Short mmCIF file of C-alpha atoms in Angstrom, two decimals:
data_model
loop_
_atom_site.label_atom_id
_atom_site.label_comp_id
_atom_site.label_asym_id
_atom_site.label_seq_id
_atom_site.Cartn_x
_atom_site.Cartn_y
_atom_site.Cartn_z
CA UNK A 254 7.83 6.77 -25.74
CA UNK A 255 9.51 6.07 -29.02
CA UNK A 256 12.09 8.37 -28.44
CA UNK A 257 12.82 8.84 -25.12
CA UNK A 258 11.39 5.64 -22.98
CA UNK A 259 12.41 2.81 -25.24
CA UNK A 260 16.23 3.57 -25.51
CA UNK A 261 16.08 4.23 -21.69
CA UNK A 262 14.35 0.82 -21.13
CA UNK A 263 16.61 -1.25 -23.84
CA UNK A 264 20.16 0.13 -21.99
CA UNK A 265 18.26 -1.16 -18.68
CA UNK A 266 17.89 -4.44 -19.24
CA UNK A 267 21.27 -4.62 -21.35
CA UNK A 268 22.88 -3.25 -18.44
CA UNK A 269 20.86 -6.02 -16.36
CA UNK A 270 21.26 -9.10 -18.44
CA UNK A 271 25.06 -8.30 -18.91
CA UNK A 272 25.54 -8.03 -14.75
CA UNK A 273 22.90 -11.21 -14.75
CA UNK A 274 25.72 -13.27 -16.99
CA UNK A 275 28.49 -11.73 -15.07
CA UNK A 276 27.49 -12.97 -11.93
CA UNK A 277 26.59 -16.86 -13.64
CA UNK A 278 30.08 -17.01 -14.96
CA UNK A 279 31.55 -16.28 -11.53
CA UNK A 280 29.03 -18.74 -10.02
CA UNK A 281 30.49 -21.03 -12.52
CA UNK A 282 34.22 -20.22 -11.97
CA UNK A 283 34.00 -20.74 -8.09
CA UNK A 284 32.54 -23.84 -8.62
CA UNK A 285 34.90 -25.15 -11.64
CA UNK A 286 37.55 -24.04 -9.07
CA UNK A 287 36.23 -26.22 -5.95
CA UNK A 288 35.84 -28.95 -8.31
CA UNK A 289 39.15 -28.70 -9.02
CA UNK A 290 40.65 -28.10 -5.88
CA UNK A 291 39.16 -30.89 -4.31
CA UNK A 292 40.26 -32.97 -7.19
CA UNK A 293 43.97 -31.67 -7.52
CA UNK A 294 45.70 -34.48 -6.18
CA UNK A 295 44.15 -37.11 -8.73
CA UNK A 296 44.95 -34.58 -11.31
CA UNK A 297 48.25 -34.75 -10.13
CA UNK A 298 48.58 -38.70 -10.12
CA UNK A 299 46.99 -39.03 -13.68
CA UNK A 300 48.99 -36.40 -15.16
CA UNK A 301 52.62 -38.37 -13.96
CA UNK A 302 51.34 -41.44 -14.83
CA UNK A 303 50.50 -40.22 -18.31
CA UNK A 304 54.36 -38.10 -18.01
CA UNK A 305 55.85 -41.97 -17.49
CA UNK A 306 53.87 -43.62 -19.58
CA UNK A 307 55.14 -40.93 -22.96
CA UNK A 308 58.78 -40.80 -22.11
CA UNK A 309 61.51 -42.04 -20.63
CA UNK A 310 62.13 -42.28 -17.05
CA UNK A 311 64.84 -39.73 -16.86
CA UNK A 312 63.24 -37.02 -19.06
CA UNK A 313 60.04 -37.59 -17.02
CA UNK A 314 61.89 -36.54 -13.98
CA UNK A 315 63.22 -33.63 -15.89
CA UNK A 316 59.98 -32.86 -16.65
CA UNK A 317 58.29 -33.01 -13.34
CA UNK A 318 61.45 -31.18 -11.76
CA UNK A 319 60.70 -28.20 -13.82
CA UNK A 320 56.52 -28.36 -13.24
CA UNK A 321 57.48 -28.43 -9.13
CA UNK A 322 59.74 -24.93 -10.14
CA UNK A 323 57.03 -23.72 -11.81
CA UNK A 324 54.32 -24.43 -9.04
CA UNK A 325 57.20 -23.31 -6.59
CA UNK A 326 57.57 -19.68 -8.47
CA UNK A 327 54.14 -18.88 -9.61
CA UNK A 328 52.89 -20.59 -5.85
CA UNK A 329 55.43 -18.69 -3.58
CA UNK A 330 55.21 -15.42 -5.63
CA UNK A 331 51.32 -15.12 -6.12
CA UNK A 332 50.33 -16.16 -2.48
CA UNK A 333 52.99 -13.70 -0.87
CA UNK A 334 52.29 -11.09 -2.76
CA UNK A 335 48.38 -11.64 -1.96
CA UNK A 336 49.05 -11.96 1.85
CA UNK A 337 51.49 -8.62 1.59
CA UNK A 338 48.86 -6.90 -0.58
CA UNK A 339 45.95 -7.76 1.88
CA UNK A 340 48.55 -6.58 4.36
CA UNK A 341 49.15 -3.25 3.06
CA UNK A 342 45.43 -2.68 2.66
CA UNK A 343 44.42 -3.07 5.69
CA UNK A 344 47.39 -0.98 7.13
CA UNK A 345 46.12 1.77 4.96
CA UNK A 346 42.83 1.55 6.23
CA UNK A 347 44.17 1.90 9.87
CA UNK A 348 46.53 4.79 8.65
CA UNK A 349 43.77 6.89 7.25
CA UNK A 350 41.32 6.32 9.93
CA UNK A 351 43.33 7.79 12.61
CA UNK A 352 44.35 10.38 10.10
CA UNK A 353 41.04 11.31 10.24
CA UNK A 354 40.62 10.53 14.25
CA UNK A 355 43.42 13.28 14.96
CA UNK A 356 41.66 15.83 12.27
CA UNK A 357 44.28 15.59 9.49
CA UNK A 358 41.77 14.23 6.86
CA UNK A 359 37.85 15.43 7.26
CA UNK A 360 36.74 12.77 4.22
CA UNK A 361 33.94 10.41 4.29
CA UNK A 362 34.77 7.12 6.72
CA UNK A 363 33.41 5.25 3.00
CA UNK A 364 36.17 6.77 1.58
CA UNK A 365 38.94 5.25 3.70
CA UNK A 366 37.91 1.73 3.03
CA UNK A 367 37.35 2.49 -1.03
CA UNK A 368 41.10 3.97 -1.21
CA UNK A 369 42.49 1.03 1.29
CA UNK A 370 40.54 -1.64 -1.24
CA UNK A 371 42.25 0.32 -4.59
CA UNK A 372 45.82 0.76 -2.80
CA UNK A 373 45.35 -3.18 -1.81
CA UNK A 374 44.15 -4.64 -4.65
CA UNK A 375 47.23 -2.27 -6.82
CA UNK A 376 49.80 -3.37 -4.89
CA UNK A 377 49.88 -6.51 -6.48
CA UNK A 378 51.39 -5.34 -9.10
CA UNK A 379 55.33 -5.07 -8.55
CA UNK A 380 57.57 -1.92 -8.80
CA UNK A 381 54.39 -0.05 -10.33
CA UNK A 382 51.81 -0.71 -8.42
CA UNK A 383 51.50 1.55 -5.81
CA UNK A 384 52.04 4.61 -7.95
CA UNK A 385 49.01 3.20 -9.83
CA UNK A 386 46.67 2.92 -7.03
CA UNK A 387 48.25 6.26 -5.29
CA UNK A 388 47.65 7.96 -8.50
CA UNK A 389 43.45 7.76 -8.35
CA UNK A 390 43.64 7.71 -5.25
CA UNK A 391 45.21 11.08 -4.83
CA UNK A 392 42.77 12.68 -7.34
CA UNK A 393 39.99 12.03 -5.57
CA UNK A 394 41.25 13.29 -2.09
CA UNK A 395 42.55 16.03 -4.16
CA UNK A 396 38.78 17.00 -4.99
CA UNK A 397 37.74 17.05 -1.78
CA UNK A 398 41.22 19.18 -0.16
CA UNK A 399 44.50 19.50 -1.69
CA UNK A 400 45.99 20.04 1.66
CA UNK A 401 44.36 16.24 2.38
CA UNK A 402 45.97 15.01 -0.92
CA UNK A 403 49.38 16.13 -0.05
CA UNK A 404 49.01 14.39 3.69
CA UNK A 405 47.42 11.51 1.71
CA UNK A 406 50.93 11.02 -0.60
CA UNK A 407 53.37 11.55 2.48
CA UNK A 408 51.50 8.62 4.18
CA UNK A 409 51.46 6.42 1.14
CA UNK A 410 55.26 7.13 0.60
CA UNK A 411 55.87 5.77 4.05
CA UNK A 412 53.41 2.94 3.88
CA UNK A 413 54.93 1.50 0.82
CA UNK A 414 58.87 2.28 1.64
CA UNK A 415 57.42 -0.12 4.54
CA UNK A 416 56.43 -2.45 2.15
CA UNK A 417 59.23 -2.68 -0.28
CA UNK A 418 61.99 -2.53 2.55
CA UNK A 419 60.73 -4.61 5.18
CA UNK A 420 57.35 -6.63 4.98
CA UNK A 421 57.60 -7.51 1.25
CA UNK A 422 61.19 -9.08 1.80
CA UNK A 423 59.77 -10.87 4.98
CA UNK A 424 57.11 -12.10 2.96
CA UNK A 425 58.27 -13.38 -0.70
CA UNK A 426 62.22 -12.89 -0.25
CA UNK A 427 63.58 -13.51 -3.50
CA UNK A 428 61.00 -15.90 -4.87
CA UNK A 429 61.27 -15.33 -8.35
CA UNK A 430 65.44 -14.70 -7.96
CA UNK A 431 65.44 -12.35 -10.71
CA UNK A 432 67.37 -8.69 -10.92
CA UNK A 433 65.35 -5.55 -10.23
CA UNK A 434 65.62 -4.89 -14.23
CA UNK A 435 64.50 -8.25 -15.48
CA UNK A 436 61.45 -7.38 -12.87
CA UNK A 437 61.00 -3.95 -14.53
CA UNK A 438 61.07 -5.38 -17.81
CA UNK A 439 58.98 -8.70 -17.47
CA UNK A 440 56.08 -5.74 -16.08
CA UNK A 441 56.58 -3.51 -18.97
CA UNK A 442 56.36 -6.44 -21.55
CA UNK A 443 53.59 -8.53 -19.76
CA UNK A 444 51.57 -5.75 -18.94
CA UNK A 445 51.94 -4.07 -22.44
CA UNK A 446 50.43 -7.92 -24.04
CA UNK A 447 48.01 -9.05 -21.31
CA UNK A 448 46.89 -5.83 -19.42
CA UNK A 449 46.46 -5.57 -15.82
CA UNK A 450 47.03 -9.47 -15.42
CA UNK A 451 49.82 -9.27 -17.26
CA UNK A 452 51.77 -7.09 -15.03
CA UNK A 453 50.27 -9.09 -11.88
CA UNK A 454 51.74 -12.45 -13.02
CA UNK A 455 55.01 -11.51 -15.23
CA UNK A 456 57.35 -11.73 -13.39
CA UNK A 457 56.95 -15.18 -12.00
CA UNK A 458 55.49 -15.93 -16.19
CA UNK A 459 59.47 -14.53 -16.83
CA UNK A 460 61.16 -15.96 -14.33
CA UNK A 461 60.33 -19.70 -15.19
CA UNK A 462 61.47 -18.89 -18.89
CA UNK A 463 64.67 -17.15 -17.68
CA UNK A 464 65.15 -20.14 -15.99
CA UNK A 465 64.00 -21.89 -19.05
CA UNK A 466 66.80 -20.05 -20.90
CA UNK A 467 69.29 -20.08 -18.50
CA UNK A 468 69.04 -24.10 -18.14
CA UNK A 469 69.43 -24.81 -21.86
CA UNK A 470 72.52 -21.91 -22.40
CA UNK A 471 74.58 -24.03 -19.23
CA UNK A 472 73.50 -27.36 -20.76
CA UNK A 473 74.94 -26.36 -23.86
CA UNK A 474 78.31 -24.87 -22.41
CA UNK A 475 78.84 -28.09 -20.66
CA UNK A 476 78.65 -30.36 -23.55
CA UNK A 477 81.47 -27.76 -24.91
CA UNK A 478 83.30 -28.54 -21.68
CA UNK A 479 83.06 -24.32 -21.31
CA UNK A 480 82.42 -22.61 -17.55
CA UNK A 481 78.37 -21.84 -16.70
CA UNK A 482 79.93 -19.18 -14.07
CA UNK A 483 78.96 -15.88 -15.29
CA UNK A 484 81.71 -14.19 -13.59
CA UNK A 485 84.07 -15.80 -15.45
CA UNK A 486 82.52 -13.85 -18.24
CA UNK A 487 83.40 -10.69 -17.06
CA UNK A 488 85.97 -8.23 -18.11
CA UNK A 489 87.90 -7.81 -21.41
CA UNK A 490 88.81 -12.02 -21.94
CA UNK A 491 88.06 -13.80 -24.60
CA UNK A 492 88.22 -17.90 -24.83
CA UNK A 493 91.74 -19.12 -26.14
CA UNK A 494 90.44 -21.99 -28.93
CA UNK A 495 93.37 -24.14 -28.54
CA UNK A 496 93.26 -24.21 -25.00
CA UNK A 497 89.31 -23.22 -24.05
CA UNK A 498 90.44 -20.93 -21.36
CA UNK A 499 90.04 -17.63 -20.96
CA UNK A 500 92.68 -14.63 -21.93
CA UNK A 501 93.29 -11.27 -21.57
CA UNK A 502 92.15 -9.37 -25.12
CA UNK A 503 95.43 -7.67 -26.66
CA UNK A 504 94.84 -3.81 -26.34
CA UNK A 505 95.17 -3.98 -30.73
CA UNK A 506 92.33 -6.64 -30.93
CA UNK A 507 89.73 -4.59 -29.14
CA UNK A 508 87.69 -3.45 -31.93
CA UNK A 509 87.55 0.63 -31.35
CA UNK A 510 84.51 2.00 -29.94
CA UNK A 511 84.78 6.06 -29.65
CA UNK A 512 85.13 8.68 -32.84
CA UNK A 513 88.47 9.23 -31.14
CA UNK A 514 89.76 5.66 -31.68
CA UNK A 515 88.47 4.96 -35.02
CA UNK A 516 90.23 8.01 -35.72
CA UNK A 517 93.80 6.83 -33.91
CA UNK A 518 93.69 3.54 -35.60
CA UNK A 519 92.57 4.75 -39.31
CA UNK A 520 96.19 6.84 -38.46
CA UNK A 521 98.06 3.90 -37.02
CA UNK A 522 96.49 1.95 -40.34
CA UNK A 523 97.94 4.58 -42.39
CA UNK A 524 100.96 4.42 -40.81
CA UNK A 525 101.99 1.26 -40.99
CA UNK A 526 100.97 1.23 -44.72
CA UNK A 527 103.46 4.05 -45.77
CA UNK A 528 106.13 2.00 -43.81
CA UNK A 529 105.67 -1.48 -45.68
CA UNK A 530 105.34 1.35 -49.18
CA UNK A 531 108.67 3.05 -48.15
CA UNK A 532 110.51 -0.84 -47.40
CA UNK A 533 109.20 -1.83 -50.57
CA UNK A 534 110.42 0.57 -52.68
#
């Protein structure tokens, strides 16, 4: 009993009272959240009364400008990518199930909806998420026929080229108006620091301080009286400071950048060295 029972029975009822207090605190999240739903437009008032009451008119209006971006971002980004996910899972359910209606999969029907729920609930993670819910997913077909697995990835390839070329741009378009690598990156750096939520709500996270960023660099420019086009940026110019406009860099002010031209211009240095010698003496 000592040895064998009492362990047994203490890991029960740890294993019960910890899915006893996870279930209260989601009892107590949905109803924190329909409290606050319901009460989101007083929230709303109060909070830009309290914005007008601590500064000035114009900086409040700043202010609120960039909370409606924010709500805009995280808002557009989060609920399209929740409608395309849900989407997407569903299609895969319908996929496999007639994959297994014309005999090309012989799994359990149980097994359909548990891979549609993983591939769903994955893909709302951008760029990586579908290889992270194909990847399980894959495994466990694989245990059951290899043949199956390799049917399996072909129709996930095609589901999510789907996705990513013509229902995801349907559904969020460019919401968060960032590059494919800032996208890449804000998932790699979110999801390395916050985990699986992280990488679900990075890029919008990114995208508000990018625009953050991007709104202070132009404000500062302007006050210089410099251009905020990027393009004008490009290419081998450099700002004149007499006139503040850009000019062409002179081929013998571009700092040298191979082995090759350190090695031409430690020559011409050289050079030009024995000549001012040779006129001095």
């Amino acid at each position: 009993m000592q040895n064998i029972a009492l362990p047994q029975l203490v890991a029960l009822m740890t294993g019960v009272v910890t899915t006893v207090s996870v279930l209260f605190d989601i009892l107590i999240g949905i109803i924190i959240a329909l409290y606050i739903l319901n009460s989101k437009d007083t929230f709303c008032a109060q909070a830009k009364k309290m914005t007008y009451s601590l500064f000035s008119i114009n900086r409040a209006n700043r202010i609120m400008g960039r909370v409606a971006y924010v709500h805009r971002v995280f808002g557009g980004f989060i609920t399209g990518k929740l409608i395309d996910s849900l989407i997407i899972g569903v299609l895969c359910f319908i996929g496999l199930r007639l994959l297994m209606g014309f005999g090309l999969m012989t799994m359990d029907p149980s097994y359909a909806l548990l891979i549609s729920v993983i591939i769903g609930v994955t893909n709302i993670i951008p760029f990586f998420g579908p290889f992270i819910g194909a990847i399980p997913s894959t495994i466990l077909i694989m245990v059951i026929s290899p043949v199956q697995a390799v049917y399996f990835v072909l129709f996930v390839l095609a589901l999510q080229q789907f996705d990513g070329n013509i229902l995801g741009p349907k559904i969020l378009g460019n919401s968060t108006g960032l590059s494919s690598f800032w996208v890449m990156f804000a998932i790699l750096l979110f999801g390395g620091v916050f985990g699986f939520v992280g990488m679900a709500v990075g890029v919008p996270l990114f995208a508000v301080l990018y625009s953050a960023v991007t709104e202070v660099v132009c404000s500062l420019l302007k006050k210089r009286g410099l251009s905020v086009d990027t393009n004008d940026y490009r290419g081998p110019r450099q700002l004149d400071p007499v006139t503040g406009e850009f000019v062409a860099i002179k081929e013998e002010e571009r700092p040298p950048v191979s082995a090759k031209e350190r090695r031409r211009a430690a020559e011409k240095a050289r050079e030009q060295k024995q000549q001012e010698e040779q006129k001095k003496d």
